XYZ file of C-alpha atoms in Angstrom:
714
model
C -10.560 -12.884 -24.018
C -9.669 -12.323 -20.699
C -5.785 -11.031 -19.891
C -4.821 -14.407 -18.468
C -5.392 -16.046 -21.796
C -2.207 -14.597 -23.540
C -0.223 -13.536 -20.490
C 3.647 -14.552 -20.287
C 4.507 -15.473 -16.855
C 5.625 -12.987 -14.331
C 8.961 -15.004 -14.268
C 9.144 -14.509 -18.068
C 8.471 -10.758 -18.028
C 10.893 -10.123 -15.262
C 13.541 -12.030 -17.088
C 13.150 -9.679 -20.094
C 14.691 -6.730 -17.958
C 18.122 -6.448 -18.930
C 19.383 -2.756 -19.555
C 19.986 -1.192 -22.735
C 22.538 0.810 -21.210
C 24.838 -0.627 -18.346
C 23.474 2.070 -15.885
C 19.953 2.131 -17.311
C 17.072 0.605 -15.225
C 15.043 0.713 -12.240
C 15.045 -2.576 -10.931
C 12.501 -4.611 -8.802
C 14.512 -6.541 -5.885
C 13.326 -9.630 -7.279
C 14.998 -9.150 -10.523
C 18.590 -9.002 -8.870
C 19.095 -12.516 -10.052
C 18.806 -11.481 -13.794
C 21.626 -8.876 -13.401
C 23.800 -10.427 -11.073
C 26.899 -10.637 -13.177
C 26.434 -7.173 -14.513
C 26.622 -5.780 -10.936
C 29.546 -7.958 -9.986
C 31.194 -6.557 -13.110
C 30.231 -2.995 -12.309
C 31.991 -3.288 -9.226
C 29.395 -4.331 -6.544
C 31.136 -6.067 -3.713
C 28.032 -7.562 -1.833
C 26.265 -10.550 -2.626
C 23.740 -9.550 -5.221
C 21.200 -11.721 -3.805
C 21.176 -9.261 -0.800
C 19.717 -6.705 -2.874
C 16.709 -9.023 -3.459
C 16.212 -9.826 -0.054
C 13.246 -7.503 1.715
C 14.254 -9.138 5.000
C 17.644 -8.026 5.278
C 19.749 -4.922 5.055
C 20.259 -2.796 2.991
C 16.881 -2.785 1.650
C 15.238 -3.257 5.231
C 16.661 0.283 5.858
C 14.993 1.772 3.177
C 11.810 3.896 3.724
C 9.456 5.897 1.765
C 7.846 9.360 3.183
C 5.058 8.991 0.577
C 6.755 11.286 -2.184
C 10.248 11.046 -1.136
C 12.558 8.460 -0.169
C 14.532 8.144 2.940
C 16.640 5.532 4.998
C 17.350 4.749 8.615
C 21.015 5.866 9.843
C 20.646 4.570 13.577
C 19.020 1.663 15.534
C 16.783 4.708 17.228
C 14.739 5.452 14.155
C 17.013 8.449 12.868
C 16.163 8.919 8.974
C 18.103 10.725 6.537
C 16.447 12.321 3.594
C 16.856 15.531 1.421
C 16.309 18.960 2.891
C 13.528 19.589 0.480
C 11.887 16.381 1.610
C 11.369 17.858 5.227
C 11.072 21.419 3.844
C 7.097 21.281 4.534
C 7.854 20.264 8.080
C 10.433 23.162 8.321
C 7.862 25.541 7.088
C 5.012 24.240 9.138
C 7.082 24.899 12.538
C 8.164 28.280 11.139
C 6.448 32.014 11.969
C 7.836 35.189 12.266
C 10.400 35.316 14.786
C 10.912 31.758 14.878
C 12.188 31.317 10.975
C 13.626 27.628 10.584
C 13.571 27.985 6.838
C 16.199 30.526 6.949
C 18.139 29.645 10.293
C 17.695 25.770 10.073
C 16.677 23.659 13.234
C 18.463 21.193 15.513
C 16.847 19.649 18.462
C 19.102 19.341 21.470
C 17.467 16.351 22.832
C 14.771 13.693 21.952
C 12.383 15.868 23.841
C 12.968 18.956 21.795
C 12.375 17.160 18.482
C 9.231 18.850 16.818
C 5.930 17.238 15.295
C 6.399 17.120 11.686
C 3.701 18.587 9.321
C 0.338 16.921 9.702
C 0.082 13.807 7.144
C 3.829 13.208 7.489
C 4.526 9.557 7.391
C 7.433 6.939 7.363
C 6.643 3.703 5.447
C 8.670 0.685 5.957
C 8.808 -1.726 3.109
C 8.135 -5.379 4.300
C 6.885 -6.857 1.135
C 6.230 -6.847 -2.890
C 4.433 -9.724 -4.191
C 2.831 -10.733 -7.337
C -1.017 -10.519 -7.209
C -1.926 -10.606 -11.163
C -4.146 -13.412 -10.845
C -5.983 -11.956 -7.897
C -6.477 -8.467 -9.994
C -7.788 -10.234 -13.091
C -10.649 -12.208 -11.420
C -13.824 -11.691 -13.106
C -12.185 -9.380 -15.703
C -13.268 -10.429 -19.324
C -13.249 -9.072 -22.676
C -17.138 -8.529 -22.777
C -16.920 -5.935 -20.089
C -17.539 -2.049 -20.913
C -14.576 0.111 -19.730
C -16.617 1.148 -16.450
C -17.164 -2.628 -15.720
C -13.810 -3.515 -16.225
C -12.301 -0.473 -14.043
C -15.033 -1.328 -11.449
C -14.140 -5.007 -11.366
C -10.607 -4.500 -10.884
C -11.061 -1.526 -8.616
C -13.024 -4.061 -6.420
C -10.340 -6.756 -6.556
C -7.478 -3.999 -5.760
C -9.659 -2.956 -2.689
C -10.207 -6.685 -1.613
C -6.197 -7.363 -1.766
C -5.437 -3.929 0.199
C -8.049 -4.482 3.152
C -6.742 -8.117 3.248
C -3.320 -6.928 3.685
C -4.396 -4.115 6.177
C -5.855 -6.459 8.684
C -2.638 -6.639 9.995
C -2.250 -3.613 12.388
C -0.565 -0.486 11.150
C 0.171 -1.734 7.649
C -0.495 0.486 4.601
C -0.880 -1.611 1.417
C -1.232 -0.650 -2.205
C -1.644 -2.497 -5.533
C 0.282 -1.158 -8.668
C 0.311 -2.013 -12.124
C 3.597 -2.963 -14.017
C 4.047 -3.130 -17.637
C 0.804 -1.422 -18.440
C -1.297 -3.709 -16.385
C 0.205 -6.770 -17.905
C 1.109 -7.629 -14.270
C 0.274 -6.346 -10.684
C 2.165 -6.413 -7.565
C 0.895 -5.591 -4.030
C 3.414 -3.593 -1.877
C 3.084 -3.973 2.001
C 4.780 -1.455 4.272
C 4.514 -0.616 7.867
C 3.107 2.679 8.508
C 4.650 5.007 11.348
C 2.424 7.853 12.073
C 4.455 9.856 14.624
C 7.131 11.693 12.622
C 9.393 14.307 14.105
C 11.677 16.774 12.640
C 14.913 16.428 14.319
C 17.393 18.395 12.151
C 17.752 20.644 9.168
C 20.562 22.615 8.323
C 20.220 26.714 7.517
C 18.494 27.353 4.301
C 21.833 28.784 3.152
C 23.292 25.407 3.121
C 19.816 22.876 2.436
C 18.842 25.181 -0.148
C 22.111 26.794 -1.354
C 21.632 28.150 -4.752
C 17.782 28.063 -4.774
C 15.905 27.976 -7.641
C 18.764 29.554 -9.871
C 20.926 26.200 -9.155
C 18.059 23.853 -9.263
C 18.730 21.113 -11.855
C 22.186 22.832 -12.570
C 25.819 21.760 -12.519
C 28.025 22.836 -10.836
C 25.837 22.356 -7.457
C 26.737 23.112 -3.951
C 23.853 22.345 -1.951
C 23.792 20.381 1.449
C 20.170 19.042 0.551
C 19.832 16.912 3.463
C 17.822 16.606 6.694
C 16.524 14.250 9.314
C 13.265 12.908 10.686
C 12.900 10.201 13.531
C 10.068 7.747 13.428
C 8.465 7.262 16.565
C 6.028 4.549 18.089
C 4.205 3.642 21.150
C 5.690 2.262 24.287
C 4.634 -1.141 23.172
C 6.411 -0.882 19.697
C 3.108 -0.294 17.795
C 2.459 2.373 15.219
C 0.722 5.397 16.926
C -0.152 9.087 16.431
C 2.081 11.634 18.068
C 2.308 11.322 21.754
C 4.697 12.660 24.489
C 5.224 8.898 25.709
C 5.799 7.542 22.294
C 9.369 6.234 21.942
C 11.839 5.990 19.043
C 11.240 3.226 16.499
C 13.896 0.619 16.530
C 14.540 -0.450 12.607
C 15.075 -3.980 11.856
C 18.504 -2.852 10.292
C 20.087 0.614 9.651
C 22.601 1.983 7.237
C 26.332 2.236 8.222
C 27.981 5.332 7.557
C 31.066 4.767 5.246
C 34.377 5.308 6.801
C 35.581 6.665 3.265
C 33.813 8.605 0.755
C 33.473 8.009 -2.941
C 35.939 8.957 -5.629
C 35.872 9.545 -9.368
C 34.709 5.986 -11.054
C 33.604 4.283 -8.160
C 30.643 1.980 -8.212
C 27.420 3.526 -6.399
C 23.768 2.396 -6.209
C 20.759 4.126 -4.845
C 17.406 2.502 -3.425
C 14.365 4.244 -3.102
C 10.838 4.763 -4.438
C 10.804 6.416 -7.850
C 7.537 7.933 -8.806
C 6.580 7.813 -12.488
C 8.594 7.224 -15.742
C 6.788 7.185 -19.171
C 9.444 5.381 -21.464
C 6.978 2.533 -22.359
C 4.172 5.017 -23.825
C 3.334 5.250 -27.459
C 5.135 7.532 -29.763
C 1.929 9.504 -30.060
C 1.805 10.077 -26.410
C 5.323 11.085 -26.313
C 4.661 13.486 -29.099
C 1.538 15.102 -27.395
C 3.352 15.605 -24.296
C 6.150 17.317 -25.722
C 4.248 19.428 -28.169
C 1.382 20.369 -26.351
C 0.912 19.234 -22.519
C 4.362 20.235 -21.319
C 4.408 23.742 -22.652
C 0.734 24.010 -21.395
C 1.811 22.571 -17.837
C 4.856 25.005 -17.865
C 2.480 28.244 -18.555
C 0.054 27.183 -15.953
C 2.792 26.585 -13.409
C 4.560 29.916 -14.386
C 1.369 31.856 -14.046
C 0.788 30.197 -10.648
C 4.434 30.694 -8.987
C 4.349 34.182 -10.486
C 1.171 34.939 -8.954
C 2.168 33.662 -5.409
C 5.404 35.761 -5.582
C 3.202 38.750 -6.254
C 0.480 38.083 -3.631
C 3.025 37.374 -0.812
C 5.280 40.169 -1.397
C 6.151 41.986 1.614
C 4.203 39.667 3.832
C 6.575 37.690 6.060
C 3.588 35.412 7.427
C 2.187 34.838 3.939
C 5.758 33.932 2.533
C 6.473 31.260 5.001
C 2.975 29.923 4.450
C 3.537 29.814 0.894
C 6.960 28.866 0.664
C 6.739 25.031 0.354
C 3.906 25.210 -2.457
C 6.140 27.930 -4.174
C 9.031 25.476 -4.168
C 7.019 22.735 -5.397
C 5.842 24.913 -8.380
C 8.870 26.136 -9.362
C 10.934 22.988 -9.380
C 8.341 21.320 -11.610
C 8.065 24.307 -14.042
C 11.926 24.096 -14.426
C 11.922 20.431 -15.066
C 9.296 20.910 -17.920
C 11.645 23.423 -19.723
C 14.501 20.783 -19.278
C 12.418 18.005 -20.486
C 11.480 19.931 -23.548
C 15.372 21.047 -24.376
C 16.523 17.279 -23.723
C 13.821 15.832 -25.990
C 15.182 17.864 -28.677
C 18.723 17.353 -27.605
C 18.657 13.463 -28.154
C 16.118 13.402 -30.806
C 13.468 11.742 -28.502
C 10.521 11.765 -31.023
C 12.353 10.203 -34.201
C 13.793 7.642 -31.791
C 10.755 6.596 -30.493
C 9.126 6.418 -33.645
C 11.588 4.408 -34.848
C 11.553 1.753 -31.916
C 7.768 1.620 -32.489
C 8.005 1.243 -36.285
C 10.220 -1.708 -35.645
C 7.574 -3.267 -33.067
C 4.577 -2.540 -35.081
C 6.101 -4.217 -38.355
C 6.532 -7.268 -36.260
C 2.997 -7.212 -35.064
C 1.570 -6.528 -38.778
C 3.610 -9.593 -40.151
C 1.363 -12.123 -38.208
C -2.196 -11.760 -38.350
C -2.717 -13.467 -35.217
C -0.397 -10.962 -33.078
C -2.316 -8.065 -34.966
C -5.509 -9.406 -33.470
C -3.837 -9.917 -30.008
C -2.121 -6.878 -29.670
C -4.134 -4.350 -31.576
C -2.109 -1.007 -31.526
C -5.271 0.745 -33.594
C -7.399 -0.041 -30.638
C -4.859 1.786 -28.277
C -4.364 4.753 -30.744
C -7.761 5.718 -30.753
C -8.166 5.872 -26.851
C -4.971 7.485 -26.692
C -6.107 10.436 -28.706
C -9.421 10.599 -26.486
C -7.080 10.556 -23.338
C -4.702 13.066 -24.720
C -7.456 15.828 -25.224
C -9.072 14.733 -21.644
C -5.646 15.215 -20.164
C -5.254 18.603 -21.386
C -8.738 19.816 -20.337
C -7.847 18.048 -17.005
C -4.888 20.513 -16.298
C -6.948 23.471 -16.813
C -9.907 22.242 -14.794
C -7.754 20.987 -12.035
C -6.320 24.334 -11.256
C -9.671 25.070 -9.259
C -8.081 22.371 -6.912
C -5.521 25.140 -6.057
C -7.550 26.911 -4.107
C -7.342 25.586 -0.568
C -10.921 26.015 0.756
C -12.773 25.221 -2.343
C -10.687 21.919 -2.460
C -11.607 21.511 1.005
C -15.281 21.805 0.723
C -15.607 19.731 -2.465
C -13.425 16.951 -0.434
C -15.622 17.214 2.919
C -18.928 16.709 0.635
C -17.815 13.824 -1.110
C -16.597 12.328 2.326
C -20.461 12.683 3.506
C -21.591 11.328 0.238
C -19.211 8.173 0.281
C -19.681 7.530 4.114
C -23.477 6.760 3.280
C -22.039 3.517 1.588
C -20.363 0.226 3.230
C -16.567 0.882 3.374
C -15.462 -1.453 0.971
C -17.980 0.035 -1.552
C -16.477 3.715 -1.273
C -14.346 5.156 -3.678
C -10.649 5.236 -2.723
C -9.362 7.894 -1.062
C -12.699 8.006 1.171
C -12.489 4.576 3.166
C -11.904 4.237 6.969
C -8.233 3.910 6.044
C -8.026 7.192 4.652
C -9.755 9.349 7.431
C -6.652 9.961 9.345
C -4.706 11.290 6.628
C -7.685 13.481 5.469
C -8.140 15.084 8.964
C -4.150 15.857 8.812
C -4.477 17.478 5.425
C -7.534 19.594 6.287
C -5.630 20.447 9.624
C -2.563 21.712 7.766
C -4.400 24.161 5.539
C -4.212 26.446 8.419
C -0.411 27.118 8.208
C -0.648 27.256 4.503
C -3.703 29.634 4.018
C -4.004 33.324 3.486
C -7.488 34.390 2.301
C -6.083 37.191 -0.228
C -3.739 34.934 -1.880
C -6.369 31.904 -1.904
C -8.963 34.409 -3.469
C -6.283 35.403 -6.268
C -5.476 31.797 -6.805
C -9.337 30.828 -7.217
C -9.510 33.998 -9.722
C -6.755 32.837 -11.775
C -8.196 29.333 -11.681
C -11.299 30.301 -13.203
C -9.689 32.257 -15.825
C -8.051 28.910 -16.803
C -11.289 26.745 -16.583
C -12.932 29.108 -18.813
C -10.495 28.159 -21.669
C -12.079 24.504 -21.593
C -14.797 24.190 -24.386
C -18.197 25.169 -22.834
C -19.749 22.201 -23.555
C -17.100 20.466 -21.123
C -17.528 23.019 -18.476
C -19.808 22.945 -15.217
C -22.919 25.106 -15.769
C -23.993 24.887 -12.227
C -20.583 25.856 -10.735
C -20.566 28.856 -13.052
C -24.314 29.856 -12.112
C -23.524 29.239 -8.313
C -20.084 31.159 -8.455
C -21.821 34.242 -10.306
C -24.660 34.075 -7.433
C -22.375 33.974 -4.641
C -19.839 36.252 -6.047
C -16.193 36.412 -4.891
C -16.374 38.847 -2.129
C -19.314 36.871 -0.278
C -17.188 33.593 -0.830
C -14.420 34.872 1.201
C -15.997 37.105 3.720
C -18.964 34.711 4.611
C -17.111 31.378 4.854
C -16.257 29.973 8.095
C -14.134 27.142 6.575
C -10.639 29.236 7.275
C -11.097 28.104 10.921
C -9.666 24.602 11.652
C -12.268 23.288 14.106
C -15.135 24.234 11.811
C -13.577 22.836 8.767
C -12.770 19.571 10.631
C -16.330 19.250 12.264
C -17.823 19.160 8.675
C -16.167 15.967 8.075
C -18.639 14.363 10.379
C -21.933 15.712 8.804
C -24.448 14.180 6.630
C -25.188 15.166 2.957
C -28.384 16.934 4.077
C -26.996 19.210 6.498
C -24.191 20.072 3.598
C -27.284 20.696 1.366
C -28.867 23.059 3.968
C -25.790 24.944 4.645
C -25.292 28.756 4.030
C -21.462 28.599 4.046
C -20.712 29.846 0.554
C -17.810 27.391 -0.103
C -20.009 24.235 1.020
C -22.824 25.632 -1.479
C -20.364 25.666 -4.274
C -19.110 22.468 -3.382
C -22.477 20.819 -3.488
C -23.465 22.694 -6.877
C -20.305 20.874 -8.369
C -20.781 17.588 -7.144
C -22.959 16.281 -9.992
C -20.795 17.189 -12.753
C -17.765 15.837 -10.654
C -19.252 12.543 -10.500
C -20.392 12.673 -14.330
C -16.710 13.365 -15.286
C -15.336 10.795 -12.917
C -17.433 8.198 -14.710
C -16.373 9.128 -18.001
C -12.778 9.098 -16.705
C -13.369 5.223 -15.405
C -14.656 4.368 -18.765
C -11.879 5.488 -20.431
C -9.334 4.106 -18.057
C -11.068 0.693 -18.234
C -10.740 0.530 -21.977
C -7.255 1.917 -21.947
C -6.309 -0.556 -19.280
C -7.260 -3.395 -21.813
C -5.744 -2.118 -24.883
C -2.427 -1.043 -23.167
C -2.244 -4.122 -21.132
C -2.662 -6.341 -24.368
C -0.172 -4.013 -26.628
C 2.577 -4.256 -23.529
C 2.283 -8.150 -23.677
C 3.042 -7.939 -27.426
C 6.128 -5.612 -26.591
C 7.207 -8.055 -24.252
C 6.642 -11.010 -26.582
C 8.801 -8.828 -29.232
C 11.494 -8.196 -26.881
C 11.773 -11.653 -26.025
C 12.153 -12.627 -29.757
C 14.595 -10.104 -30.325
C 16.675 -10.354 -27.493
C 16.003 -6.558 -26.676
C 15.725 -4.809 -23.168
C 12.411 -4.014 -21.526
C 12.092 -3.255 -17.838
C 8.853 -1.918 -16.265
C 8.366 1.999 -15.946
C 8.771 3.261 -12.355
C 5.487 3.637 -10.504
C 6.363 4.511 -6.979
C 7.214 0.811 -5.735
C 10.846 -0.033 -4.271
C 13.641 -0.103 -7.052
C 17.365 0.140 -6.869
C 19.857 1.283 -9.428
C 23.263 1.564 -10.012
C 26.086 3.534 -11.759
C 29.450 5.083 -11.291
C 30.797 8.504 -10.216
C 31.803 10.417 -13.276
C 31.414 13.758 -14.825
C 30.866 14.432 -18.394
C 31.672 16.629 -21.295
C 28.866 19.316 -22.303
C 29.216 21.414 -25.329
C 33.000 21.581 -24.998
C 33.025 22.308 -21.207
C 34.141 19.475 -18.949
C 31.833 18.700 -15.806
C 34.183 17.649 -12.920
C 32.332 14.639 -10.921
C 32.819 16.695 -7.572
C 32.108 20.206 -6.521
C 33.966 21.765 -3.381
C 33.474 23.828 -0.374
C 35.779 26.499 -1.975
C 33.107 26.532 -5.126
C 30.488 27.253 -2.580
C 32.599 29.984 -1.080
C 33.187 31.423 -4.451
C 29.314 31.691 -5.235
C 28.429 33.079 -1.819
C 26.917 36.454 -1.760
C 25.517 36.766 1.460
C 22.116 37.788 -0.041
C 19.080 35.634 -1.510
C 19.619 32.127 -2.638
C 23.701 32.473 -2.267
C 23.345 33.262 1.670
C 25.307 30.185 3.342
C 26.008 30.925 7.043
C 28.735 33.035 8.193
C 30.156 30.218 10.124
C 30.443 28.101 7.466
C 31.957 30.339 5.198
C 34.511 31.327 7.959
C 35.392 27.543 8.479
C 35.826 27.316 4.489
C 38.037 30.338 4.525
C 40.279 28.762 7.315
C 40.219 25.500 5.369
C 38.994 23.870 8.707
C 37.533 20.570 7.149
C 39.090 18.463 9.918
C 38.851 14.540 8.767
C 36.021 15.002 6.122
C 38.884 15.925 3.313
C 38.710 13.947 0.484
C 42.344 12.364 -0.102
C 41.720 12.537 -4.034
C 40.614 16.206 -3.969
C 42.622 17.422 -1.117
C 39.487 19.563 0.240
C 35.976 19.100 1.334
C 33.560 17.563 -1.394
C 30.108 18.983 -1.486
C 28.130 17.072 -4.083
C 29.076 14.550 -6.736
C 27.657 13.430 -9.998
C 26.844 9.894 -10.872
C 25.074 7.852 -13.910
C 22.368 6.175 -11.630
C 18.898 6.235 -12.987
C 16.516 8.060 -11.097
C 13.397 10.184 -11.227
C 10.845 12.270 -9.027
C 10.413 10.346 -5.847
C 13.872 9.217 -5.551
C 14.554 12.415 -3.839
C 16.153 11.498 -0.371
C 17.302 8.005 -1.785
C 20.543 7.015 0.205
C 23.445 6.341 -1.988
C 25.396 3.565 -1.332
C 29.119 2.351 -1.960
C 29.985 -0.941 -3.471
C 29.816 -2.458 0.183
C 26.339 -1.024 0.510
C 27.550 1.693 3.109
C 25.947 5.254 3.181
C 28.064 7.850 1.051
C 25.362 10.533 0.268
C 21.791 11.270 -1.045
C 20.575 11.563 -4.363
C 18.697 14.994 -4.489
C 18.244 16.152 -8.087
C 19.267 15.500 -11.689
C 20.701 17.833 -14.214
C 18.262 19.743 -16.517
C 19.210 18.300 -19.800
C 18.960 14.856 -18.107
C 15.559 15.291 -16.917
C 14.182 13.874 -20.175
C 15.409 10.409 -18.831
C 11.929 10.209 -17.540
C 10.731 9.480 -21.212
C 14.142 7.945 -22.495
C 17.325 7.075 -20.838
C 20.718 8.348 -22.852
C 23.676 7.549 -20.844
C 25.537 10.800 -22.753
C 23.445 13.301 -20.877
C 21.792 11.533 -17.681
C 23.565 12.446 -14.523
C 22.109 12.269 -11.051
C 23.309 15.002 -8.211
C 24.249 13.497 -4.753
C 25.029 15.294 -1.832
C 28.411 13.897 -0.290
C 28.337 12.124 3.304
C 31.170 14.118 3.761
C 29.906 17.248 3.312
C 26.785 16.252 5.598
C 28.900 15.191 8.478
C 31.140 18.228 8.193
C 28.032 20.560 8.258
C 26.671 18.510 11.375
C 30.086 18.626 13.232
C 31.752 21.785 12.348
C 28.968 24.012 11.600
C 25.878 23.016 13.523
C 27.289 21.253 16.460
C 24.928 18.238 15.932
C 27.384 15.770 18.030
C 24.474 13.972 19.439
C 23.420 12.766 16.172
C 26.794 12.058 14.939
C 27.317 9.683 17.984
C 23.904 7.937 17.302
C 24.979 7.108 13.811
C 28.423 5.941 14.943
C 30.435 8.643 13.328
C 32.553 9.529 16.182
C 33.997 6.139 16.139
C 34.442 6.333 12.125
C 37.148 8.268 10.570
C 35.316 9.532 7.833
C 37.790 11.147 4.942
């Protein structure tokens, strides 16, 4: 039986997606009509249909950075996002004596704007269309898991290739409802991205890891890129003659900030949620996978701190890597605590029991949706995920990772482009070159060696039968000393030159990292085939199970919306605090609170000028009438996750009032289950952004460009 045989229509799937709680749900633009009444009742002052139109503002102003979200704030391609989203570019352009991480950066003119880190992109959304029928062509129940995977992979590549025949487009096909439906997302790819402005680290990262995921928060987590294109308007790599991109629309900066109780919404590209997984998957995650991952991240970040201590160059080169690792390890702790707090396991099991009882009541449903089949595959996948987490630590060693990637490129280049693995097609060549180039600013041999040694220790914890004997033998033969002493891959030109070489040249090489990569290749391919077989079987079982879940939702009138998957979504809520264990969380933090935290050292070292202005209460027109002072950050109930970092926060009129940048530690469990009692999103208030730009850093050029000098912000 094919997927289409028992498929609900796409319209039916989307009509089921009404939220269980008023603020719950990361909505596809085409779902707007189904929640129009709810949006208006919540306070939206726009026509809800506008939020479903990818051809008009505000959605045409929303962009992706490929991991973070952003938005255009001027007709000259000025893009606002989070400080931590531009952090890699700040780090890339920093060096001893030019420490933009600490001091911040402000381009005095267009010509002073700096190239962002290699591989940086701005993606402008253009289309999101249903391609379920095309994805399922040739898919039958008779196929093995591997055959199913490869059939759907061919279909996906063909759809992407057809879409990318349009110049400068980046397209992707993503699964919704566990593969019950598929949509193709089309974006304009802007390759010339430049760093325009980032406040000092004592504002953009004030509170550092101590305050990460915490409230009250006083972080000015914002920064600016600019999109550049060729003089004829086409997308092009960095060139001096390139000109600022002119977006179809940009967001207007609100003349008034938000207050407690106001309607707000966020538009962006949320990464991944897991709210629709089985109870067994959730149980495995919280009892086994998260604790293991958290320990791996702890060990990794502790090692980097030790290895870079006292070496300013190394500290700068590994700052971005360390920041990302610290962020995720703290989030893991929050997810585990949050799951206990809301009783996630029991609630998940109860919901699943109800659904499965409904399946069991009808033999036809039991045959169609077959939960036992999914359960058996999930058990296998869980163990593979744990093994994979340990094995993947080898990829943290940058030269080994580069060597493996380069050898794979040589092998894939022997095939026609359409038959190559995803990630190794012509469309992937430039991003690969840029990632290989970026290593030069993020690599220190002694640190990389320590990372590899730690990774090998973790790798050896995997059952011996699953490890690669050829890798162990070759590493033992070469030895760590020779591995790093004799390699030439640390040189950027040498590294890039390998991208054009043949498999025979790799196999004849005397470079120890190349030799190691060649030795690892057979086991890498074998493991990849095993993963494809399992993925194909899981897709068949999960898509059937999800169709049953959708049918159950329709029969019982309950909510069911698709998990986040990196595609454009919007979510809405209201500005509000909450009570936590008898302590009241106010919805806003203020400049006075920032000054009270100031120590002048480490994570709490705001610029002297900012502190002087706060002490003098020199807030100008950026004072909140309700607070009587300058707001810094605020809380809301909007539903976000990783990938939403940098998402513009809009008021009821669709105007810019800030940037979403974090959640609270107990609320990060919302990736697995949304609970309105604990879920809160943290936003940097636009008034604090504008005050910093105006009073602290003198960014009047940018304020004028954004139309702020003609706007009385208050």
